Every structure is written in structure tokens, then in C-alpha cells.
Amino acid sequence: MSPIRANLQQARHAIDAAIAGCAAPHRHGVTLVAVSKSQPPAAVRAAFDAGQRRFAENYAQEGVAKIAALADLAQQGLEWHFIGPLQSNKAGLVATHFDWVQSVDRLKIAQALSARRRGAPLNVLIEVNISGEASKAGVAPGEALALAAQVARLPQLRVRGLMAIIENVADEAGQRRQFAALRQLYEQGCAQGMAFDTLSMGMSGDFRVAIEEGATLVRLGTAIFGARAPKPTRTAEAA
Ligand SMILES: *Cc1c(COP(=O)(O)O)cnc(C)c1O
């Protein structure tokens, strides 16, 4: 069995085990998105052949090149998520080629995406800076639901929920606190009548905890594809 196929099988089992570990009233489905940044198209194809359908990219040009190389799979149900930092000058590329954008964190970028989107509305998540780290993208938790409400009024976007990348802490209690804070915000949004159905939190190192805290979507890179090459420099991406 190929390593990617074996990794996917293992990840799906771990996800199922984490779901089963949730108390019955809180049990919920979990979508696995395979993060393919820095991986070649052949790795995505191998995962697709092993049944994986949803993939995510962090950099617009790298992602669009891969989407083009794998265009034959789009007809067979492959779905692309954009999860990286968004620049206004890339909004057209992203709005045209991706099915989801998980990293919407300001109204201006949402307006640019909506203006450039043709056809079916783009699914979006509001990225929240749940840890408050200065280095992190994402809207402040206190402003997230107001932003979600504004974005929901844009014609070509469909707000599906919230996303966060938590602060990388080693202790499970610290991870749990951050995931729980995002879930609370998500539930608050639902209570206010937002049509949320997606809570994207959890990566390779912490997805079990994220699922126990209510994640409905986890983003796994290294757990599926193995270690990544160093990420492209800003200048390479800007070129
Ligand atoms: C790279 C990345 C992931 C995947 O990280 P792993 O630790 O490799 O699972 C998930 N989410 C975002 C936003 C990422 O940039």
C-alpha cells in the first residue's frame, strides 16, 4: 500500500475514534481536508485515488498551478479549499479557481472575492485569531460575528462558519481552551441566526482534541503527505 493511502486510512480511523469519544449528544460528522501545500500534483492524485476528495492550498499561484494540472479530477468531485493569507491582488485568482476560502478575515477581501466570483457562490469561513498572537492572521474574536454578518450580505459569498489556527502549545489543556473558545463563538453565531454549518479547527498535531471540542472540519497536511519542503519565500510567491 502507498504511504499516502496508508496515512489516509490511519487518519480516518483516528477521526472516527475521536468522534466516537465524544459524548453521544455532541457526536457529529467531521470532514477531512488534505492540505497539499508544497506537495506535487502526483501526491494529490495518489490521495484522490485513495478516495480523498477535498484538498487545501495556502498560496494562490502554487494552488492554481496544481488545480490546472489536476483539472481532469475536478469533474470527478475534487474540491479545492484556499486556507492561506489572502492579498487583494490575488482575490480574482482565488475566487475563480477555488470552491472554498477558509481565510476571510476582513471585509475588503470578502468584497473583492464576491466581485470576482462567477457562477455558484463561493463558500467562505471567517478566520478568527483566537490566540490573539500578533503574528497571526484572522479577525479579533470580538469582531468575528459582525464581520460574518457583513460578509453574508455579499451576493457571491456563502458564509459557512469559522476557522482558526490555534497557538502552537504543547499542552493539551492549552489546545482545548483555544478550540473551546472558537466553538463558543461559533455557537453564539448559530444562536444569532447565522447559517453556520462548518467549524474548521485542528491540524495534524491536535485534530483529536479539536474534534472532541466540536470541530466539523480538520485540515491535515503532514499526517497525510509526510513532512513538507520549506515554504516558498514571499518574493517567490509575489513574482
Ligand atoms: C499547513 C496548514 C495546515 C496543515 O498543517 P499540518 O500540521 O501539516 O497538518 C492546516 N491549516 C493551515 C491553515 C495550514 O497552513
Coordinates of C-alpha atoms and ligand atoms in Angstrom, one line a residue:
M1 CA 0.0 0.0 0.0
S2 CA 1.3 3.5 -0.8
P3 CA 2.2 5.6 2.2
I4 CA -0.4 8.2 1.3
R5 CA -3.1 5.6 1.2
A6 CA -2.0 4.2 4.5
N7 CA -1.8 7.6 6.1
L8 CA -5.3 8.5 4.9
Q9 CA -6.6 5.2 6.3
Q10 CA -4.9 5.9 9.6
A11 CA -6.2 9.5 9.8
R12 CA -9.8 8.4 9.0
H13 CA -9.6 5.8 11.8
A14 CA -8.2 8.4 14.2
I15 CA -11.0 10.8 13.2
D16 CA -13.7 8.1 13.7
A17 CA -12.2 7.2 17.1
A18 CA -12.3 10.9 18.2
I19 CA -15.9 11.2 17.1
A20 CA -16.8 8.0 19.0
G21 CA -15.1 9.5 22.0
C22 CA -17.5 12.5 22.0
A23 CA -20.5 12.2 24.3
A24 CA -23.5 11.0 22.3
P25 CA -25.4 14.3 22.2
H26 CA -22.3 16.0 20.9
R27 CA -21.4 13.4 18.2
H28 CA -21.1 15.0 14.8
G29 CA -19.7 14.4 11.3
V30 CA -16.1 15.5 10.5
T31 CA -14.8 16.5 7.1
L32 CA -11.2 15.7 6.3
V33 CA -9.4 18.3 4.2
A34 CA -6.0 17.2 3.0
V35 CA -3.5 20.1 3.0
S36 CA -1.4 19.7 -0.1
K37 CA 0.8 22.8 0.0
S38 CA 4.3 22.1 -1.2
Q39 CA 3.2 18.7 -2.4
P40 CA 3.4 17.8 -6.2
P41 CA 0.3 17.1 -8.2
A42 CA 1.2 13.4 -8.2
A43 CA 0.7 13.3 -4.4
V44 CA -2.7 14.8 -4.7
R45 CA -3.6 12.3 -7.4
A46 CA -2.4 9.5 -5.2
A47 CA -4.7 10.7 -2.3
F48 CA -7.6 11.1 -4.7
D49 CA -7.1 7.6 -6.0
A50 CA -7.3 6.5 -2.3
G51 CA -10.7 8.2 -2.0
Q52 CA -9.8 11.7 -0.7
R53 CA -11.8 14.4 -2.3
R54 CA -11.1 17.7 -0.5
F55 CA -7.7 19.4 -0.7
A56 CA -6.4 22.7 0.6
E57 CA -3.7 25.1 -0.6
N58 CA -2.0 28.1 1.1
Y59 CA -0.5 30.0 -1.8
A60 CA -2.6 31.3 -4.8
Q61 CA -0.1 30.7 -7.6
E62 CA 1.0 27.3 -6.3
G63 CA -2.6 26.3 -5.8
V64 CA -3.8 27.4 -9.2
A65 CA -1.0 25.7 -11.0
K66 CA -1.9 22.4 -9.2
I67 CA -5.6 22.9 -9.9
A68 CA -4.8 23.3 -13.6
A69 CA -2.5 20.2 -13.5
L70 CA -5.4 18.2 -12.0
A71 CA -8.2 19.7 -14.0
D72 CA -9.4 16.2 -15.0
L73 CA -10.2 15.4 -11.3
A74 CA -12.5 18.4 -10.8
Q75 CA -15.1 16.7 -13.0
Q76 CA -14.8 13.7 -10.6
G77 CA -15.6 15.6 -7.5
L78 CA -12.3 17.0 -6.3
E79 CA -12.9 20.1 -4.2
W80 CA -10.3 22.9 -3.5
H81 CA -10.1 25.0 -0.3
F82 CA -7.9 28.1 0.0
I83 CA -6.5 28.4 3.6
G84 CA -3.6 30.8 3.3
P85 CA -3.2 34.5 3.9
L86 CA -5.1 36.5 1.2
Q87 CA -3.9 39.5 -0.7
S88 CA -6.3 41.7 -2.6
N89 CA -4.4 41.3 -5.8
K90 CA -4.9 37.5 -5.6
A91 CA -8.6 37.7 -4.9
G92 CA -9.5 37.1 -8.6
L93 CA -7.3 34.0 -8.9
V94 CA -8.7 32.6 -5.7
A95 CA -12.3 33.4 -6.4
T96 CA -12.1 31.8 -9.9
H97 CA -10.3 28.6 -9.1
F98 CA -11.3 27.5 -5.5
D99 CA -14.5 26.1 -4.1
W100 CA -14.0 27.4 -0.6
V101 CA -11.9 30.2 1.1
Q102 CA -11.4 29.5 4.8
S103 CA -9.2 32.5 5.5
V104 CA -11.5 35.5 5.1
D105 CA -10.6 38.0 7.8
R106 CA -11.6 41.4 6.6
L107 CA -14.5 42.9 4.6
K108 CA -12.3 44.4 1.9
I109 CA -11.0 40.9 0.8
A110 CA -14.5 39.5 1.0
Q111 CA -15.8 42.2 -1.3
A112 CA -13.0 41.6 -3.7
L113 CA -13.8 37.8 -3.7
S114 CA -17.5 38.4 -4.2
A115 CA -16.9 40.9 -7.1
R116 CA -14.7 38.4 -8.9
R117 CA -16.7 35.3 -8.4
R118 CA -18.8 33.9 -11.3
G119 CA -21.3 31.1 -11.2
A120 CA -22.1 29.4 -7.9
P121 CA -21.4 31.4 -4.7
L122 CA -18.0 30.8 -3.1
N123 CA -18.1 29.0 0.3
V124 CA -16.3 31.0 2.9
L125 CA -15.2 30.8 6.5
I126 CA -14.3 33.7 8.7
E127 CA -10.8 33.2 10.1
V128 CA -10.5 34.1 13.7
N129 CA -7.3 35.0 15.6
I130 CA -8.4 33.0 18.6
S131 CA -5.0 33.1 20.4
G132 CA -4.6 36.9 19.9
E133 CA -1.0 36.4 18.7
A134 CA 0.3 39.5 16.8
S135 CA 1.9 37.3 14.1
K136 CA -1.4 35.5 13.3
A137 CA -3.9 36.4 10.5
G138 CA -7.6 36.4 11.5
V139 CA -10.2 38.9 12.8
A140 CA -10.3 39.5 16.6
P141 CA -12.8 37.2 18.3
G142 CA -14.9 40.2 19.4
E143 CA -15.3 41.4 15.8
A144 CA -15.8 38.0 14.1
L145 CA -19.6 37.7 14.2
A146 CA -20.1 41.3 13.0
L147 CA -17.7 40.6 10.1
A148 CA -19.6 37.3 9.3
A149 CA -22.9 39.2 9.2
Q150 CA -21.4 41.8 6.7
V151 CA -19.8 39.1 4.5
A152 CA -23.1 37.1 4.5
R153 CA -24.7 40.1 2.7
L154 CA -22.3 39.9 -0.3
P155 CA -24.1 38.3 -3.2
Q156 CA -21.5 35.8 -4.4
L157 CA -20.3 34.5 -1.0
R158 CA -21.9 32.0 1.3
V159 CA -20.6 32.1 4.9
R160 CA -20.4 28.6 6.3
G161 CA -18.7 29.2 9.6
L162 CA -15.4 29.9 11.4
M163 CA -11.8 28.8 11.1
A164 CA -8.8 29.2 13.3
I165 CA -5.2 28.2 13.6
I166 CA -4.5 28.0 17.3
E167 CA -1.3 29.0 19.0
N168 CA 1.1 26.1 18.9
V169 CA 1.2 25.0 22.5
A170 CA 2.4 21.6 23.7
D171 CA -0.1 21.0 26.5
E172 CA -3.5 19.5 25.6
A173 CA -5.3 21.8 28.1
G174 CA -4.0 24.8 26.3
Q175 CA -5.1 23.5 22.9
R176 CA -8.5 22.6 24.4
R177 CA -9.1 26.1 25.8
Q178 CA -8.5 27.7 22.4
F179 CA -10.7 25.2 20.5
A180 CA -13.4 25.6 23.1
A181 CA -13.3 29.4 22.7
L182 CA -13.7 29.1 18.9
R183 CA -16.6 26.7 19.4
Q184 CA -18.3 29.1 21.8
L185 CA -18.1 31.9 19.2
Y186 CA -19.5 29.5 16.6
E187 CA -22.4 28.6 18.8
Q188 CA -23.0 32.2 19.5
G189 CA -23.2 32.8 15.8
C190 CA -25.7 30.0 15.3
A191 CA -27.8 31.4 18.2
Q192 CA -27.8 34.8 16.4
G193 CA -29.3 33.1 13.4
M194 CA -26.2 32.8 11.2
A195 CA -26.4 29.8 8.8
F196 CA -23.2 28.2 10.1
D197 CA -22.5 24.5 9.5
T198 CA -18.7 24.4 9.4
L199 CA -16.2 24.8 12.3
S200 CA -12.7 24.3 10.9
M201 CA -10.1 23.7 13.5
G202 CA -7.5 21.0 14.1
M203 CA -4.3 20.1 12.2
S204 CA -2.1 17.0 12.2
G205 CA -0.8 17.6 15.7
D206 CA -4.0 18.4 17.5
F207 CA -7.0 17.2 15.5
R208 CA -8.2 14.6 18.0
V209 CA -8.6 17.4 20.7
A210 CA -10.2 19.7 18.1
I211 CA -12.9 17.1 17.3
E212 CA -13.6 16.5 20.9
E213 CA -14.1 20.2 21.2
G214 CA -16.6 20.3 18.3
A215 CA -14.6 20.6 15.0
T216 CA -16.6 19.6 12.0
L217 CA -13.7 20.0 9.6
V218 CA -10.0 19.2 10.2
R219 CA -7.1 20.3 8.0
L220 CA -4.3 17.6 7.8
G221 CA -1.1 18.1 5.9
T222 CA 1.8 16.2 7.3
A223 CA -0.4 13.4 8.7
I224 CA -1.4 12.6 5.1
F225 CA 1.6 13.6 2.9
G226 CA 4.5 13.4 5.3
A227 CA 7.0 16.3 6.0
R228 CA 6.9 19.3 3.8
A229 CA 9.7 21.1 1.9
P230 CA 10.4 24.6 3.2
K231 CA 7.6 27.0 2.2
P232 CA 8.1 29.3 -0.7
T233 CA 9.6 32.7 0.2
R234 CA 7.3 35.8 -0.1
T235 CA 9.3 37.0 -3.1
A236 CA 8.8 33.7 -4.9
E237 CA 5.1 34.0 -4.3
A238 CA 4.9 37.6 -5.3
A239 CA 6.7 37.0 -8.6
Ligands
LIG1 C1 -0.2 23.9 6.7 C2 -1.6 24.1 7.3 C3 -2.3 23.0 7.8 C4 -1.8 21.6 7.9 O1 -0.8 21.5 8.9 P1 -0.2 20.1 9.3 O2 0.4 20.4 10.7 O3 0.8 19.7 8.3 O4 -1.4 19.2 9.4 C5 -3.6 23.3 8.3 N1 -4.1 24.5 8.3 C6 -3.4 25.6 7.8 C7 -4.1 26.9 7.7 C8 -2.2 25.4 7.3 O5 -1.5 26.5 6.8

